[in-house]
Amino acid sequence: MMNLQVYRNPKTSKDLAEKLIPLLQEKQEQLGRKLRFMEVCGTHTVAISKSGIRDLLSPYVDLTSGPGCPVCVTDQSDIDQMIGYARNENVIITTFGDMMKVPGSSSTLYEQRALGADVRVVYSPSESIEIAKENPDKMVVFLGVGFETTTPSIAMSMQRAKAEGVKNFAVYSAHKITTVAVEALMGDDTVNLDGFLLPGNVSVIIGRQGWSFLENYNFPSVIGGFEPLDLLSSIYQLTLEMDKEKKSVINNYTRVVKEEGNLKAQQLVSEVFTPASMKWRGLGEIVESGLEVSSLYEMYNAKKRVSQVEPVVTREIKGCQCGEILKGKRIPFECKLFARACTPERPVGPCMVSSEGSCSIYYQYERGKIQI
Ligand code: SF4
């Protein structure tokens, strides 16, 4: 069994930090500015804040979060569609809990449930199949929001529904492909970065190979884990990589990430889903950046099978800077609503809802740094 204590050992982390800080300092002096690395994963943002690594390294490097929270990147129009389905009395909505409080243009799933809609929080997509079996006169719609880490389990539930002949179950797919968003950021000249800390969890599925396109950009990129030692050593590797003429995608999480990833999961996802253009909050519509239900599984596609009971109207959330935060162009403290009008109890935007959203992370771990 893997001994995680090795990666949580304060002494080892302290020793590495003592090696890392002079290196960062030297690089900062060379460049005449702070370094800027983006972590493309909300779980990394949590770990960086919680461990105090952001504070420790802040004189030398800005660790900025990117489009790594699936709930946050879900476009406002998708949120409104999902809430619209909840208004259909023939539909039972099943969802992971973090979608409940996400503000749509005029309501939330939570509010719809209070008004009488049948919205149920599930812990795995396959629970929706049991609910469908118990409610044969209703259509059960599971809200598919997530990256490469969640799509295999949702694909598996659709496979199971098909095998068991469950017909009153469908998925609203708003699934996103992380690699495509990262490539979109590479093409945006206004996003100034020195390197990517790539998500270890997504990489378990897609492998180091899944990121190899970054080598065409010759851009420092390191796949990292989530323990303090993982984070420090990945930042160390990123800094070293900056000086190399030919940069490669480094797998610094070899204890769980393989070169080729999880082939079985990849195969499953490619059978049930097909790449499609999708809108991302902040990044706009990106070609083939999402996963739509494939034609083989069309009868499990909620968008094809369930109609809205009233027209869905989408409006942007006034004052919310989530879109800019997801591109790494702003930090939560720069939003005037942060910790004032917008708190985890009364979120104005999705970045304050999800535990992987930057605003909620900054609210929990960093808000003592500013005057509110
Ligand atoms: S603090 Fe609230 S309103 Fe501001 S960007 Fe974050 S989620 Fe949006």
XYZ file of C-alpha atoms and ligand atoms in Angstrom:
380
model
C 0.000 0.000 0.000
C 1.191 3.504 -0.807
C 2.511 5.359 2.243
C 1.126 8.862 1.895
C 2.892 9.975 5.073
C 6.091 10.183 3.018
C 4.481 12.945 0.942
C 3.057 14.683 4.023
C 6.262 14.634 6.046
C 6.879 18.246 7.203
C 10.657 17.725 7.469
C 10.966 16.503 3.859
C 8.764 19.364 2.646
C 10.817 21.901 4.635
C 14.073 20.547 3.134
C 12.657 20.802 -0.368
C 11.277 24.317 0.241
C 14.778 25.375 1.342
C 16.100 24.179 -2.020
C 13.218 25.630 -4.011
C 13.141 29.162 -2.605
C 16.699 30.167 -3.703
C 15.961 28.727 -7.143
C 12.752 30.779 -7.433
C 14.579 33.826 -6.126
C 17.303 33.450 -8.735
C 14.757 33.005 -11.526
C 12.776 36.013 -10.328
C 15.900 38.181 -10.369
C 16.783 36.939 -13.844
C 13.309 37.794 -15.187
C 12.875 40.990 -13.175
C 9.405 39.868 -12.120
C 7.591 37.180 -10.206
C 7.061 33.820 -11.867
C 3.514 32.828 -12.757
C 2.371 29.213 -12.750
C -1.202 28.077 -13.294
C -2.688 25.058 -11.563
C -5.335 23.627 -13.869
C -7.270 21.879 -11.146
C -9.466 23.044 -8.296
C -8.121 20.268 -6.078
C -4.631 21.724 -6.549
C -5.945 25.184 -5.625
C -7.388 23.751 -2.412
C -4.113 21.960 -1.593
C -1.990 25.051 -2.329
C -4.126 27.277 -0.099
C -4.643 24.759 2.677
C -0.972 23.779 2.946
C 0.206 27.402 3.131
C 2.370 26.916 0.011
C 0.775 29.953 -1.684
C 1.863 32.150 1.243
C 5.300 30.580 1.523
C 6.147 31.120 -2.140
C 4.198 34.331 -2.755
C 7.255 36.653 -2.725
C 8.590 34.808 -5.796
C 5.746 33.146 -7.647
C 2.063 33.751 -8.261
C 0.201 30.457 -8.214
C -2.918 31.211 -10.152
C -5.898 28.924 -10.649
C -7.342 28.130 -14.049
C -10.442 26.482 -15.510
C -10.222 23.551 -13.094
C -13.593 23.525 -11.406
C -16.219 21.692 -13.480
C -19.188 23.387 -11.840
C -17.595 26.824 -12.350
C -16.819 26.345 -16.049
C -20.335 25.142 -16.842
C -21.838 27.859 -18.995
C -24.710 29.918 -17.662
C -26.936 28.685 -20.513
C -26.376 25.051 -19.415
C -27.190 25.900 -15.802
C -30.437 27.534 -16.985
C -31.316 24.513 -19.138
C -30.793 22.197 -16.166
C -32.985 24.370 -13.941
C -35.544 24.449 -16.769
C -35.711 20.631 -16.736
C -36.357 20.707 -12.986
C -39.516 22.703 -13.716
C -40.909 19.816 -15.756
C -43.185 17.845 -13.444
C -42.548 14.660 -15.393
C -38.842 14.855 -14.598
C -36.771 13.842 -11.579
C -33.406 15.605 -11.567
C -30.461 13.739 -10.045
C -27.225 15.584 -9.430
C -24.092 15.791 -7.341
C -24.619 18.150 -4.412
C -22.348 20.940 -5.613
C -24.793 21.868 -8.401
C -27.660 22.628 -6.027
C -26.749 26.211 -5.150
C -25.245 27.266 -8.491
C -27.073 30.441 -9.470
C -28.915 30.301 -12.768
C -30.224 33.475 -14.356
C -33.347 33.468 -12.250
C -33.202 30.545 -9.811
C -31.212 27.590 -8.494
C -31.964 23.860 -8.289
C -32.200 24.310 -4.548
C -34.913 26.939 -4.947
C -36.735 24.814 -7.491
C -36.768 21.931 -5.017
C -38.229 24.240 -2.356
C -40.938 25.125 -4.875
C -41.834 21.454 -5.306
C -39.536 20.206 -8.080
C -38.187 16.661 -7.624
C -34.433 17.288 -7.409
C -32.344 14.613 -5.678
C -28.706 14.662 -4.657
C -26.900 11.415 -5.505
C -23.403 10.223 -4.677
C -22.935 8.164 -7.816
C -24.626 8.349 -11.238
C -25.783 4.737 -10.955
C -28.075 5.696 -8.041
C -30.119 7.479 -10.727
C -30.832 4.111 -12.347
C -32.340 2.798 -9.111
C -34.455 5.958 -8.882
C -35.562 5.431 -12.489
C -36.592 1.835 -11.743
C -38.612 2.985 -8.720
C -40.336 5.737 -10.738
C -41.255 4.203 -14.120
C -43.754 7.000 -14.905
C -41.059 9.728 -14.590
C -37.990 10.594 -16.623
C -34.842 10.701 -14.506
C -32.288 13.235 -15.772
C -28.781 13.081 -14.346
C -26.808 16.328 -14.662
C -23.483 15.358 -16.193
C -20.966 17.973 -15.112
C -17.314 17.069 -14.872
C -13.965 16.477 -16.508
C -12.145 13.319 -17.564
C -12.202 12.076 -13.972
C -15.984 11.811 -13.764
C -17.008 10.849 -17.295
C -16.029 7.152 -16.993
C -18.449 6.542 -14.093
C -21.250 8.347 -15.940
C -20.517 6.389 -19.116
C -20.648 3.209 -17.041
C -24.093 4.111 -15.664
C -25.382 4.661 -19.209
C -23.957 1.320 -20.279
C -25.681 -0.263 -17.304
C -29.032 1.412 -18.122
C -28.763 0.068 -21.653
C -27.880 -3.449 -20.499
C -30.748 -3.494 -18.007
C -33.247 -1.992 -20.453
C -33.930 1.074 -18.274
C -35.572 3.555 -20.638
C -36.612 6.415 -18.345
C -33.066 7.582 -17.606
C -31.071 10.200 -19.494
C -27.986 12.372 -19.011
C -27.702 16.102 -19.671
C -24.100 16.176 -20.787
C -22.101 19.304 -20.025
C -18.864 17.305 -19.727
C -15.669 19.083 -20.607
C -12.261 18.039 -21.919
C -9.532 19.709 -19.863
C -6.777 19.388 -22.442
C -8.721 21.415 -25.013
C -9.235 24.272 -22.534
C -5.532 24.268 -21.697
C -4.700 24.459 -25.395
C -7.145 27.379 -25.734
C -5.279 29.191 -22.953
C -2.004 28.607 -24.828
C -3.516 30.456 -27.766
C -4.588 33.457 -25.652
C -1.760 36.026 -25.645
C -3.320 37.909 -22.753
C -2.913 34.960 -20.391
C 0.700 35.356 -19.314
C 2.060 32.221 -17.722
C 5.429 30.561 -17.138
C 4.124 27.042 -16.741
C 1.263 24.672 -16.045
C 0.842 22.478 -12.988
C -1.267 19.765 -14.610
C -3.957 17.830 -12.752
C -2.892 14.461 -11.405
C -6.477 13.189 -11.218
C -7.328 13.921 -14.874
C -3.941 12.485 -15.854
C -4.772 9.153 -14.213
C -7.346 8.749 -16.994
C -5.619 10.376 -19.988
C -2.026 9.552 -19.038
C 1.051 11.693 -19.604
C 0.418 11.107 -23.284
C -2.820 13.071 -23.085
C -0.789 16.238 -22.480
C 1.938 15.584 -25.023
C 0.495 18.286 -27.348
C 2.026 20.822 -24.924
C 5.451 19.763 -26.175
C 4.613 21.442 -29.496
C 4.405 24.712 -27.550
C 7.680 23.968 -25.754
C 5.997 25.119 -22.559
C 6.938 24.054 -19.004
C 4.297 21.577 -17.834
C 4.385 19.168 -14.909
C 1.775 16.622 -13.834
C 1.568 16.790 -10.065
C -0.054 15.153 -7.086
C -1.836 16.827 -4.223
C 0.276 16.375 -1.094
C 2.556 19.225 0.085
C 5.679 17.417 -1.111
C 4.049 16.736 -4.504
C 3.235 20.418 -4.887
C 6.672 21.676 -3.904
C 8.503 19.174 -6.072
C 6.251 19.958 -9.066
C 6.923 23.694 -8.673
C 10.623 22.853 -8.403
C 10.444 20.836 -11.628
C 8.520 23.611 -13.383
C 11.171 26.161 -12.444
C 13.995 23.919 -13.682
C 12.086 23.246 -16.871
C 11.960 26.975 -17.696
C 15.696 26.940 -18.434
C 15.645 23.911 -20.709
C 15.824 24.498 -24.419
C 13.564 21.549 -25.228
C 10.765 21.168 -22.739
C 8.810 18.013 -22.192
C 5.671 17.230 -20.192
C 6.997 15.832 -16.913
C 5.090 13.196 -15.010
C 5.815 14.028 -11.388
C 2.991 11.791 -10.124
C 4.264 8.456 -11.356
C 2.893 6.591 -8.357
C -0.561 6.840 -9.970
C -0.238 8.310 -13.489
C 0.856 6.024 -16.306
C 2.199 7.068 -19.673
C -0.898 5.860 -21.516
C -3.450 6.473 -18.715
C -6.403 4.214 -18.095
C -7.122 2.638 -21.474
C -10.255 0.875 -20.277
C -11.799 4.143 -19.072
C -10.790 5.898 -22.299
C -12.430 3.137 -24.358
C -15.621 3.296 -22.305
C -15.892 7.074 -22.644
C -15.280 6.990 -26.391
C -18.081 4.461 -26.831
C -20.687 6.432 -24.878
C -19.650 10.007 -25.672
C -18.434 11.893 -28.690
C -16.416 15.145 -28.781
C -18.557 18.224 -29.421
C -18.261 22.004 -29.316
C -19.154 23.290 -25.900
C -19.468 26.635 -24.175
C -17.260 27.283 -21.158
C -17.871 30.066 -18.691
C -15.158 32.628 -19.314
C -13.608 30.844 -22.284
C -16.632 30.889 -24.610
C -17.429 28.184 -27.135
C -14.486 25.914 -27.931
C -14.545 23.380 -30.756
C -14.566 19.742 -29.595
C -13.988 20.769 -25.987
C -16.933 18.850 -24.572
C -18.486 15.421 -24.665
C -21.957 14.863 -26.056
C -23.833 11.563 -25.821
C -22.883 9.435 -28.838
C -25.425 8.248 -31.414
C -25.105 4.707 -30.005
C -26.559 5.988 -26.723
C -28.924 8.606 -28.160
C -31.878 7.365 -26.137
C -29.956 8.396 -23.002
C -29.423 11.961 -24.229
C -31.642 14.279 -22.161
C -31.266 17.092 -24.705
C -32.964 14.868 -27.312
C -35.574 13.274 -25.066
C -36.766 15.871 -22.590
C -38.398 19.158 -23.480
C -38.472 22.380 -21.522
C -41.869 23.390 -20.138
C -41.148 27.081 -20.666
C -38.589 29.074 -22.664
C -35.180 29.252 -21.006
C -33.767 32.773 -20.744
C -30.088 33.309 -19.922
C -28.617 36.487 -18.455
C -25.060 37.091 -17.303
C -24.570 37.474 -13.550
C -23.999 41.168 -12.884
C -20.672 41.955 -11.227
C -19.431 38.349 -11.097
C -15.798 37.965 -12.246
C -15.830 34.158 -12.404
C -15.056 34.129 -16.137
C -11.888 36.197 -15.653
C -10.851 34.136 -12.624
C -11.212 30.916 -14.622
C -8.799 32.295 -17.224
C -6.287 33.235 -14.523
C -6.701 36.942 -15.279
C -8.082 37.897 -11.872
C -8.031 36.515 -8.369
C -11.138 36.336 -6.153
C -10.005 39.315 -4.025
C -10.336 41.500 -7.118
C -14.084 40.923 -7.277
C -15.944 43.684 -5.433
C -18.601 41.218 -4.320
C -16.156 38.764 -2.704
C -17.078 38.061 0.942
C -19.511 40.958 0.844
C -22.515 40.328 -1.375
C -21.088 36.914 -2.333
C -20.402 34.270 0.333
C -20.703 30.459 0.377
C -24.050 30.843 2.164
C -25.363 33.288 -0.464
C -23.229 32.726 -3.587
C -23.619 35.176 -6.464
C -21.525 33.123 -8.903
C -20.526 29.469 -9.273
C -16.907 30.026 -8.189
C -18.241 30.628 -4.661
C -20.379 27.456 -4.688
C -18.199 24.490 -5.466
C -15.535 23.332 -3.013
C -13.182 23.456 -6.039
C -14.168 27.017 -6.989
C -11.439 29.622 -6.459
C -13.714 32.074 -4.653
C -14.908 29.478 -2.199
C -11.302 28.310 -1.619
C -10.080 31.875 -1.069
C -13.064 32.480 1.213
C -12.205 29.466 3.310
C -8.420 29.745 3.490
C -7.273 33.203 2.393
C -9.843 35.813 3.325
C -7.968 36.829 6.511
C -5.457 38.566 4.192
C -7.884 41.288 3.110
C -10.041 43.812 4.878
C -13.718 43.238 4.245
S -16.779 36.434 -5.456
Fe -18.763 35.721 -6.169
S -19.415 37.262 -7.597
Fe -17.228 37.516 -7.305
S -16.273 36.292 -8.895
Fe -16.458 35.016 -7.115
S -18.369 33.946 -7.423
Fe -18.419 35.668 -8.790
